[in-house]
Coordinates of C-alpha atoms and ligand atoms in Angstrom, one line a residue:
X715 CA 2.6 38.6 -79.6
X716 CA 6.1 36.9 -80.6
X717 CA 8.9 37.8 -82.5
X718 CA 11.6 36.5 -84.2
X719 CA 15.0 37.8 -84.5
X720 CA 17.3 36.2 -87.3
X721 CA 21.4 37.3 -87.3
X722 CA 21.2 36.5 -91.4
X723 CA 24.3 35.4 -93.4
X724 CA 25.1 31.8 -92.3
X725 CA 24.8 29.1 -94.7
X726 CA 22.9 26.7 -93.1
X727 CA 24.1 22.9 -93.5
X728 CA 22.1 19.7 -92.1
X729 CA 19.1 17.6 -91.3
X730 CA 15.5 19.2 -91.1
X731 CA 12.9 15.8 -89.9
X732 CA 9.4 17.3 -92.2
X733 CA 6.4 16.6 -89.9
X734 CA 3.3 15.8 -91.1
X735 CA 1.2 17.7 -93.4
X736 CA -1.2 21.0 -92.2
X737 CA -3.0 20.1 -95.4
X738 CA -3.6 16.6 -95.1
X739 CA -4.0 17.0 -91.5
X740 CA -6.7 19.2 -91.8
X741 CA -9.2 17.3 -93.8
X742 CA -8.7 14.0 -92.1
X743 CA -9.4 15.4 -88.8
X744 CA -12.6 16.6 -90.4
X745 CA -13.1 13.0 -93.4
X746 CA -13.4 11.7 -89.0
X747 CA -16.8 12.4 -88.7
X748 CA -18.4 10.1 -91.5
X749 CA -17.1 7.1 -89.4
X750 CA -18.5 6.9 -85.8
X751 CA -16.1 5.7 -83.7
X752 CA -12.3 6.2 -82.1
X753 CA -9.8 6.8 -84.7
X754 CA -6.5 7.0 -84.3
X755 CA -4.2 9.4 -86.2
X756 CA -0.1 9.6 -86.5
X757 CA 2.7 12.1 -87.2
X758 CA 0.0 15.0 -87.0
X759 CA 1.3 17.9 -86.7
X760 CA 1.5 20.2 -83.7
X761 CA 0.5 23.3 -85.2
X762 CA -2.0 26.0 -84.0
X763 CA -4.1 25.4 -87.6
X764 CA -4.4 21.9 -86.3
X765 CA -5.6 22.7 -82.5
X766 CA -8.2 24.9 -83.8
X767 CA -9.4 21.8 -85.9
X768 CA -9.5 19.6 -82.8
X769 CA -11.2 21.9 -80.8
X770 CA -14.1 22.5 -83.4
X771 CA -14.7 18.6 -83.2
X772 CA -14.9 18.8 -79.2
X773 CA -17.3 21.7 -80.0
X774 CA -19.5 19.4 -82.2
X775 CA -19.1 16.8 -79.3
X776 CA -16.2 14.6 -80.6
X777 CA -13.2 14.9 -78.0
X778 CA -9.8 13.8 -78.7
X779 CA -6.5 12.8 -76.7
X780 CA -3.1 13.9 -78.2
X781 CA -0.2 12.5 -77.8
X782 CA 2.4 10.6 -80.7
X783 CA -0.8 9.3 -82.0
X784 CA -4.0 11.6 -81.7
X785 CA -7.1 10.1 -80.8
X786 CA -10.6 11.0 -81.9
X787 CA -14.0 10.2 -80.5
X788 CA -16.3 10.7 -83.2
X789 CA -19.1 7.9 -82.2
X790 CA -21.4 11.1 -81.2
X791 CA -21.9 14.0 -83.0
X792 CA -24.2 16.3 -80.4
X793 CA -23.9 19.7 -83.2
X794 CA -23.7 20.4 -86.3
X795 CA -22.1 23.6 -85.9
X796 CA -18.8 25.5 -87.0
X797 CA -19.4 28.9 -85.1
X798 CA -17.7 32.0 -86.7
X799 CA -15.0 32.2 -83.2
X800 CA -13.5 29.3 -84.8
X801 CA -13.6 29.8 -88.5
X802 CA -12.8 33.2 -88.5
X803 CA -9.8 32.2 -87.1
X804 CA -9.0 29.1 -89.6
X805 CA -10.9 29.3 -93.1
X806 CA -10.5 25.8 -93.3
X807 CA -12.9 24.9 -90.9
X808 CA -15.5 25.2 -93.7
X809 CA -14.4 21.6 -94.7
X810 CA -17.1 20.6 -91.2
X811 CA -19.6 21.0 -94.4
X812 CA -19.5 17.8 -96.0
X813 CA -18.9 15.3 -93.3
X814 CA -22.0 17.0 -91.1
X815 CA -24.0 16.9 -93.7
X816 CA -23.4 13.2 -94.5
X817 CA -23.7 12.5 -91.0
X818 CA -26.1 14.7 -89.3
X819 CA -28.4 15.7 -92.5
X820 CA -27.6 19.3 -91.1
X821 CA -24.5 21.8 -91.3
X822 CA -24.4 25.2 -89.9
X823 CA -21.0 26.6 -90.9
X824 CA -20.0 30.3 -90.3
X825 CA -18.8 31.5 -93.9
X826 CA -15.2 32.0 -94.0
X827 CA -14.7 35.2 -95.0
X828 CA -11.8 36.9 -96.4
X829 CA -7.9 36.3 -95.4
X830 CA -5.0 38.0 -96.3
X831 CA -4.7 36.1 -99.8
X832 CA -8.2 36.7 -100.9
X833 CA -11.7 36.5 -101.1
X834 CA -11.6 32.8 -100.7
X835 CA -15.5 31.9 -102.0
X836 CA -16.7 29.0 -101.4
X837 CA -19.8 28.6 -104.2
X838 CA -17.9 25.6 -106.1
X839 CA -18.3 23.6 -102.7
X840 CA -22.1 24.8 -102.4
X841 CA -22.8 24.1 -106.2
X842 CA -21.0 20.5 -105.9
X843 CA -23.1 19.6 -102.8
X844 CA -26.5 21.1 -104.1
X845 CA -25.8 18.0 -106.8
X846 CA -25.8 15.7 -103.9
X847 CA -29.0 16.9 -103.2
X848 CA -28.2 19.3 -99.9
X849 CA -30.1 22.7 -99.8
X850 CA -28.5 25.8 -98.5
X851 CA -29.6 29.2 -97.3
X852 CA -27.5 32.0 -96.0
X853 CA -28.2 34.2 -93.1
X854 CA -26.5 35.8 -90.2
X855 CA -23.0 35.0 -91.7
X856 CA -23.4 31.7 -91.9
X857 CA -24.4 28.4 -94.8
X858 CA -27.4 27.0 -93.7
X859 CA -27.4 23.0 -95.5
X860 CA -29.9 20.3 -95.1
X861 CA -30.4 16.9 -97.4
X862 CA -32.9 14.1 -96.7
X863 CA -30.5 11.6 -98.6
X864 CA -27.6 12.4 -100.5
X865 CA -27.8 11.2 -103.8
X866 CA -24.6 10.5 -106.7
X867 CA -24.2 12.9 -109.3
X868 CA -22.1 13.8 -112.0
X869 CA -20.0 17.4 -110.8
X870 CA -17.8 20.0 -112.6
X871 CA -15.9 21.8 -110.9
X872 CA -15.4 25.4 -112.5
X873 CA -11.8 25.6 -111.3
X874 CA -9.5 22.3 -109.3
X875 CA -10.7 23.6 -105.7
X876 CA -9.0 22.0 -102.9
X877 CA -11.1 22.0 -100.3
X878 CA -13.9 22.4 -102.6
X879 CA -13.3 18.8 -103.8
X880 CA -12.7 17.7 -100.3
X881 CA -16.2 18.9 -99.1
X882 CA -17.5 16.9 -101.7
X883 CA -15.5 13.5 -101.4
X884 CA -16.4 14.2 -97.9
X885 CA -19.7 13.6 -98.5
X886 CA -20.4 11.6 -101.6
X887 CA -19.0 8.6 -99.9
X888 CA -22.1 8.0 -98.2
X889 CA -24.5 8.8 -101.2
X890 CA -26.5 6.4 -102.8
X891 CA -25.1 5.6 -105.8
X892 CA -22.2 7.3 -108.2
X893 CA -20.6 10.5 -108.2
X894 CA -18.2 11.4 -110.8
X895 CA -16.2 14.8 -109.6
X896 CA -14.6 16.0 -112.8
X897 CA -11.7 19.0 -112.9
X898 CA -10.8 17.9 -109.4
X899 CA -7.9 19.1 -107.6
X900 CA -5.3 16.9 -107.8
X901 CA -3.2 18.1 -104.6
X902 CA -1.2 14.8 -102.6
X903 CA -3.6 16.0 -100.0
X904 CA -6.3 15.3 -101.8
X905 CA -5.3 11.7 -102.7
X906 CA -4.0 11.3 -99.0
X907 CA -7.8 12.1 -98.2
X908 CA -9.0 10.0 -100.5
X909 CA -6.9 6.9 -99.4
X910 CA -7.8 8.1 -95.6
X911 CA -11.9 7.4 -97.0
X912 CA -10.7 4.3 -98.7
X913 CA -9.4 2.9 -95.0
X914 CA -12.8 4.0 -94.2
X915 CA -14.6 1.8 -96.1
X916 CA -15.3 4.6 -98.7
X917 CA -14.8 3.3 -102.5
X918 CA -13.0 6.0 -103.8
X919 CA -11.2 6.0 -107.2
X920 CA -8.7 8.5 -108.8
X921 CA -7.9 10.4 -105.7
X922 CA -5.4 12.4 -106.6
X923 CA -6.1 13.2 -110.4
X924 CA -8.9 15.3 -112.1
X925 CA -11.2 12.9 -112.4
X926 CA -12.7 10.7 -108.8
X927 CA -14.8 8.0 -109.2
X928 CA -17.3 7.4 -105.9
X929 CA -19.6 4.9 -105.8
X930 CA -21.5 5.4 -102.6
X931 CA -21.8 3.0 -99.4
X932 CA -24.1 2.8 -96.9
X933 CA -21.7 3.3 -93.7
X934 CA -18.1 3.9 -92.4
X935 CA -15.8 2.8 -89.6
X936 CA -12.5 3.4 -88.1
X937 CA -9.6 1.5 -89.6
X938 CA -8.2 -1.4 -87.8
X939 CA -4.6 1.0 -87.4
X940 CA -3.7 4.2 -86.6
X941 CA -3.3 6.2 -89.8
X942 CA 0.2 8.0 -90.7
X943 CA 0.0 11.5 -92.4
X944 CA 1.8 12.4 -95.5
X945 CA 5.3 14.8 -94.9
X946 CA 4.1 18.4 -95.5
X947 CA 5.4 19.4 -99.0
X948 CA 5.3 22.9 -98.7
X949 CA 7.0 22.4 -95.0
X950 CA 10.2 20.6 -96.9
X951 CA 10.0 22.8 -99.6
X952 CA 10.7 26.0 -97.7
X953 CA 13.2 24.3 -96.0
X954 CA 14.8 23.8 -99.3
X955 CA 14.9 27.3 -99.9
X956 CA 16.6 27.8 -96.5
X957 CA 19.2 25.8 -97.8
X958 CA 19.6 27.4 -101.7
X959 CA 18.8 30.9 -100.4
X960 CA 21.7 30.6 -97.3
X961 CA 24.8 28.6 -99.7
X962 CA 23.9 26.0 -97.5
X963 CA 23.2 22.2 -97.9
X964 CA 20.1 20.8 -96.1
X965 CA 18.8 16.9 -96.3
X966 CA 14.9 17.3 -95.3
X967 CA 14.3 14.0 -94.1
X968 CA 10.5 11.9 -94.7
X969 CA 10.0 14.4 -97.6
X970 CA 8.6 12.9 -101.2
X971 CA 10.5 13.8 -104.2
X972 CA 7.3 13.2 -106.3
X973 CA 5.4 15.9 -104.2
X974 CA 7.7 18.6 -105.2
X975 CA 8.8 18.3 -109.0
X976 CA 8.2 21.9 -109.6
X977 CA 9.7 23.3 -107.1
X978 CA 12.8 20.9 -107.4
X979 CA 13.3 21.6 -111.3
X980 CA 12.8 25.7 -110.5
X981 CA 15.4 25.0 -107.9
X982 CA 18.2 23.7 -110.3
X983 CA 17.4 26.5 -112.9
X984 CA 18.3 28.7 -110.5
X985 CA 21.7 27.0 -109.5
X986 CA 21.1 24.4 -107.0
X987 CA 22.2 21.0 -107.0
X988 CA 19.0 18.3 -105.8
X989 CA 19.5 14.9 -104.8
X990 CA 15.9 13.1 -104.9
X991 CA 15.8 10.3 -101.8
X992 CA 13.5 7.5 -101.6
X993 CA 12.5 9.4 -98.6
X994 CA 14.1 12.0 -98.6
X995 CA 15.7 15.5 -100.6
X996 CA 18.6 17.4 -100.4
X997 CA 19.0 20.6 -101.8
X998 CA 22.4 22.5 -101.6
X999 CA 23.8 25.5 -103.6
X1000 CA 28.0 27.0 -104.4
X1001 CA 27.6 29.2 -107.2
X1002 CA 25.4 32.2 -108.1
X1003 CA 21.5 32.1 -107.8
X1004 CA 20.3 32.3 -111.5
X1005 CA 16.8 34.1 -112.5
X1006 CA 13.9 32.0 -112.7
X1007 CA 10.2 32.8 -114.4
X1008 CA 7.5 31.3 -112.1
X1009 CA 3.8 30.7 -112.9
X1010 CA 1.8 29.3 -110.1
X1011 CA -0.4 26.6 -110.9
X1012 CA -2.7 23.8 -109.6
X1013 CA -0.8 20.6 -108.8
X1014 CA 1.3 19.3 -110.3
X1015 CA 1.9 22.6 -111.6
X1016 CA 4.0 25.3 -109.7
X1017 CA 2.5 25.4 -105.9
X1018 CA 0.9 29.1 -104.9
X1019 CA 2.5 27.9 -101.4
X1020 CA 5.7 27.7 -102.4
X1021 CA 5.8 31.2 -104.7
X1022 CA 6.6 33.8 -101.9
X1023 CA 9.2 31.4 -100.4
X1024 CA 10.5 31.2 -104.1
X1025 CA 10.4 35.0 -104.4
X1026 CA 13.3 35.8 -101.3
X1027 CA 15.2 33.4 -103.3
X1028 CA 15.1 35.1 -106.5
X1029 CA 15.9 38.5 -105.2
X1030 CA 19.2 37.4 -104.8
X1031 CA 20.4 36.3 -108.6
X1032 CA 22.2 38.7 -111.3
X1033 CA 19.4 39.5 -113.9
X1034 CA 15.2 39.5 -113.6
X1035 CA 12.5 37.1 -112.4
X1036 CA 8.7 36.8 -113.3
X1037 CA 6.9 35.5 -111.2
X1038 CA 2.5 34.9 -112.1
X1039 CA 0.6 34.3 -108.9
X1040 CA -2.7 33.0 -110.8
X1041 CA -4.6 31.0 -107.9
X1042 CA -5.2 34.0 -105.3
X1043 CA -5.9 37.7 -106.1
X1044 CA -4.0 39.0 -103.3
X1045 CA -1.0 37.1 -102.6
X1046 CA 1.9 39.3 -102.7
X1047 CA 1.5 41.0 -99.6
X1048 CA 5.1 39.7 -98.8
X1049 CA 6.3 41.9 -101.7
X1050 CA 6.4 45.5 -99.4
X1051 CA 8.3 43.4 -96.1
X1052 CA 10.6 42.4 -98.9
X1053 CA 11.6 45.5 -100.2
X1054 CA 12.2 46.5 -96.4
X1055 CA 15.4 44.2 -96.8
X1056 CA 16.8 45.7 -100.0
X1057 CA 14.8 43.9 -102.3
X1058 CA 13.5 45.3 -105.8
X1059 CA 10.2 44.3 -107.0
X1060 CA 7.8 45.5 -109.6
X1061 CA 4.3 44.5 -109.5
X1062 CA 2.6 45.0 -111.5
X1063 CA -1.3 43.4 -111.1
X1064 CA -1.1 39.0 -110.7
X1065 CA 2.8 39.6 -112.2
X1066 CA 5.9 40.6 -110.2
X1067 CA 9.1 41.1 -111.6
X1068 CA 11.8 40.8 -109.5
X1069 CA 15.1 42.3 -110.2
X1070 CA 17.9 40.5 -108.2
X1071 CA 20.3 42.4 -106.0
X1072 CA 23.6 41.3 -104.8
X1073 CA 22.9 41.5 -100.8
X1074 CA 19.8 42.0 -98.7
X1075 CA 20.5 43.5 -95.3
X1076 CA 18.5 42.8 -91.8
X1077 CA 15.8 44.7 -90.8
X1078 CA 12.2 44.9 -89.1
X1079 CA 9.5 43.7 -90.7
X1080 CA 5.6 42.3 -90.9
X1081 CA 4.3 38.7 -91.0
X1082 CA 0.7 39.2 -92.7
X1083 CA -0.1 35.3 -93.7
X1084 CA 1.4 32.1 -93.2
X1085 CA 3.6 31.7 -96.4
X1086 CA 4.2 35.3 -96.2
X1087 CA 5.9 35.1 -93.1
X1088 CA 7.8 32.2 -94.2
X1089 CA 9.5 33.9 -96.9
X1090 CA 10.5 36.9 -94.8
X1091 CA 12.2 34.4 -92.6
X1092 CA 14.2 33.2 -95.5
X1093 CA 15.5 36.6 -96.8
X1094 CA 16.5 37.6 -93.2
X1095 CA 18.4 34.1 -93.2
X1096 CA 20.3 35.7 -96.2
X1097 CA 20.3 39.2 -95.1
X1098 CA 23.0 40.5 -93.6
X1099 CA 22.9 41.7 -89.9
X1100 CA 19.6 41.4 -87.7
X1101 CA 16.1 40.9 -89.0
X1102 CA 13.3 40.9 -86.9
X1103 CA 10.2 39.1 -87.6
X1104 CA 6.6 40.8 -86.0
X1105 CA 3.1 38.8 -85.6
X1106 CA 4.7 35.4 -86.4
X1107 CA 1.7 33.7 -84.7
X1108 CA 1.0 33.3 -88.6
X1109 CA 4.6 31.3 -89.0
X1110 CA 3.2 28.8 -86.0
X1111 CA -0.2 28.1 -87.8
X1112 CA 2.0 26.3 -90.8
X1113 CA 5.6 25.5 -89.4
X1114 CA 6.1 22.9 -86.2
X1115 CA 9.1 24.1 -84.1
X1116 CA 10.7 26.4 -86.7
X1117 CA 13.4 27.7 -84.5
X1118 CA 14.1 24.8 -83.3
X1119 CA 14.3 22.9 -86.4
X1120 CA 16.4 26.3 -88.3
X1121 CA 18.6 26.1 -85.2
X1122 CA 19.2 22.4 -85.6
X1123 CA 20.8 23.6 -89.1
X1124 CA 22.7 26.2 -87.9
X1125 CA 20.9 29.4 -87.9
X1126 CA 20.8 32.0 -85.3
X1127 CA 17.9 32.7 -84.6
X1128 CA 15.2 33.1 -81.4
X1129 CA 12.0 33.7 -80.6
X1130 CA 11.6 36.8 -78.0
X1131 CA 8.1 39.0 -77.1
X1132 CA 7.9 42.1 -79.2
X1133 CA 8.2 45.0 -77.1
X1134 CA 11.1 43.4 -75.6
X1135 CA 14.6 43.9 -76.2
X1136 CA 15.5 40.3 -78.5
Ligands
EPZ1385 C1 -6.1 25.1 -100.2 O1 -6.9 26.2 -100.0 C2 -5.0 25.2 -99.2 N1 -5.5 25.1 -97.9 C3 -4.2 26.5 -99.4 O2 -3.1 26.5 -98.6 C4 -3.6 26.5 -100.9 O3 -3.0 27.7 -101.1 C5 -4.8 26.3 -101.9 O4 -5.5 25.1 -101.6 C6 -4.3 26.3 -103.3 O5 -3.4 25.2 -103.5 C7 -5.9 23.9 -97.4 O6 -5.8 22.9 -98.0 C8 -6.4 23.9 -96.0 P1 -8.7 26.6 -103.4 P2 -8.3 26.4 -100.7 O7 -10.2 26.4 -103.1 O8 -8.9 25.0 -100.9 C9 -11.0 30.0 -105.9 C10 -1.6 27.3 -96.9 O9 -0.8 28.3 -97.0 N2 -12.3 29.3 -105.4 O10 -8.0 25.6 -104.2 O11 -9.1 27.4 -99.9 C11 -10.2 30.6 -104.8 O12 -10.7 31.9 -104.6 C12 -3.0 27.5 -97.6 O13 -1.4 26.2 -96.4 C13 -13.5 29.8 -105.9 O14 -13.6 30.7 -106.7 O15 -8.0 27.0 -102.1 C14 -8.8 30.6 -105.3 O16 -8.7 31.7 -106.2 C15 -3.2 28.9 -98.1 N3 -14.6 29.2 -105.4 C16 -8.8 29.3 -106.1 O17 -10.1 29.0 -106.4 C17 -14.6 28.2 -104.5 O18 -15.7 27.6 -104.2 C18 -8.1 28.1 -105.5 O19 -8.6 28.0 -104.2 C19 -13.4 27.7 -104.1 C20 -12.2 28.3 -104.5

């Protein structure tokens, strides 16, 4: 396993290119298999999150190329299978459920399980689907779902799922008649997926706020053009935090303003000057970092991605910090790696108080999940001295060329094997 070892204290001062989006990327790959034929998709990312999800369409019998713009097969779909090998090691593999079963009728998905951040159920997307019409029975760790013919139907969603209401889009596009999803998530994602469908031949309306209209077709086909993925948000966003948590100034280019208006206005309360691009954002900081209160939210509210990113930035201001995590259960597991740096945090249940310090200083420390690690790579960019970063195969799940692209800005920083001298 990697490492990565971080000489902190430089303020980092340039242009970061944002790639595509993990979570854009992710669905789309999957939204593929409602249209038989090649499609052709741009400015994915190359991420490990994203192989997993080509290689579970070549395991259902749809190959792809990469290259600048990713082909996939999808004319035959020989099973309707996500085995456990595969989802196990991505959760989000459980978004095969809607398109197989609005292609094949059929959909044997392993469940997810548990990750670092939580449980991570999944009974909105059953309950949404069973609406459609699918059945599902669960044995030997995995859904079991069968329908005859989908049919439109009027949804509630108990809470704005993400995937949940991409399983669902996924498949009410080929149900006869309406669907109305209400209490939708709301996510750019979502609304990239959505316009994705559209391209499809889906008729998809409100993609993107609470409330999607469907109104079902009959069949679905490649568009005439490769499609181009949104910039990854939460990619740009810790970038930005690279920039205000380092003194630095950092221009993320292909980034959307509009994605990030949370974390942009947090970022000026706590000091930073933002300049908001047509396409792009720069963020850059000279004075103090000022305390911030954070309460995570669905979109467009404060993103639960960005919050432990947010979190090595506030435990550097002069006064206290509250920051609610209310999506997951478990998510500040980056809270004990921080304190390893000279951090101080109470938490204190879904609320932890962080009390600024003047300095962090390097040290070893643990990835344990993908935003995790991403924020333990921030403080050691601030800490002083050497920080090294263990198990940062989570970092390459979410972040495309990291080093390269923290080098590019300045930093000092390089990848080694653990167990070896960095
Ligand atoms: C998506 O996960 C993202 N992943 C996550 O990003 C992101 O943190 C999350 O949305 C919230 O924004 C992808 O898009 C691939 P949810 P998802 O369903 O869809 C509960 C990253 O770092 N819930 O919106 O799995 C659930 O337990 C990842 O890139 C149910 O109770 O999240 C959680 O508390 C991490 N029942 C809350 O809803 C369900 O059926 C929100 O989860 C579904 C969800």
């Amino acid at each position: 396993m990697d490492k990565l070892l971080i000489e902190g204290g430089i303020p980092l001062v340039g242009r970061v290119p944002v790639s595509g989006a993990k979570n854009a990327a992710l669905p789309l790959l999957m939204a593929t298999i409602v249209a038989p034929g090649e499609h052709r998709l741009a400015n994915l990312p190359e991420l490990a999150d994203v192989e997993s999800m080509l290689s579970l369409l070549g395991r259902i019998g749809c190959p792809s190329l990469l290259g600048p713009i990713v082909r996939v097969d999808t004319s035959r779909v020989a099973w309707c299978e996500a085995p456990y090998d595969l989802v196990r090691k991505m959760r989000a593999s459980v978004l095969a459920l809607g398109p197989l079963l609005a292609r094949c009728g059929e959909a044997h998905v392993s469940l997810p399980g548990g990750c670092a951040i939580g449980v991570r159920p999944i009974d909105q997307h059953l309950r949404g689907l069973e609406a459609l019409g699918c059945t599902f029975r669960m044995e030997g760790g995995y859904v079991h779902g069968k329908v005859s013919k989908l049919k439109g139907a009027e949804i509630y969603l108990d809470m704005p799922t993400v995937t949940g209401t991409e399983n669902i889009l996924m498949a009410a596009v080929l149900a006869e008649g309406h669907t109305l999803i209400s209490n939708a998530a709301a996510e750019p994602e979502v609304e990239e997926l959505g316009a994705f469908l559209n391209s499809l031949g889906a008729k998809i309306e409100g993609a993107g706020t609470a409330t999607i209209r469907i109104e079902g077709v009959t069949s679905l086909a490649p568009p005439p053009r490769p499609w181009h993925i949104l910039p990854d948000r939460i990619e740009a966003g810790t970038y930005l935090v690279a920039a205000a948590i380092t003194g630095g100034d950092i221009t993320c280019e292909n980034a959307r303003a509009k994605d990030l208006v949370a974390v942009l206005a947090v970022l000026e309360r706590a000091g930073c000057t933002v300049e908001r691009g047509e396409d792009y954002i720069r963020v850059s900081r000279t004075g103090p970092v000022h305390p911030v209160n954070i309460t995570t939210a669905p979109h467009p509210g404060f993103p639960t991605d960005m919050q432990a990113q947010l979190m090595a930035l506030l435990s550097l201001t002069g006064g206290d910090s509250q920051i609610r995590e209310t999506i997951f259960e478990n998510r500040f597991m980056h809270v004990a790696e921080l304190l390893r740096l000279g951090a101080h945090i109470d938490v204190n249940g879904n609320l932890a108080t962080v009390h600024g310090v003047p300095e962090m200083r390097g040290a070893t420390v643990m990835a344990t999940d993908l935003r995790a690690s991403a924020s333990l790579v921030l403080a050691g960019l601030a800490a002083k001295g050497r920080t090294e970063i263990l198990r940062i195969y989570h970092l390459d799940r979410g972040y495309e060329h990291l080093a390269e692209k923290l080098r590019a800005v300045g930093a000092n920083v390089k990848r080694a094997e653990e167990g070896r001298p960095g």
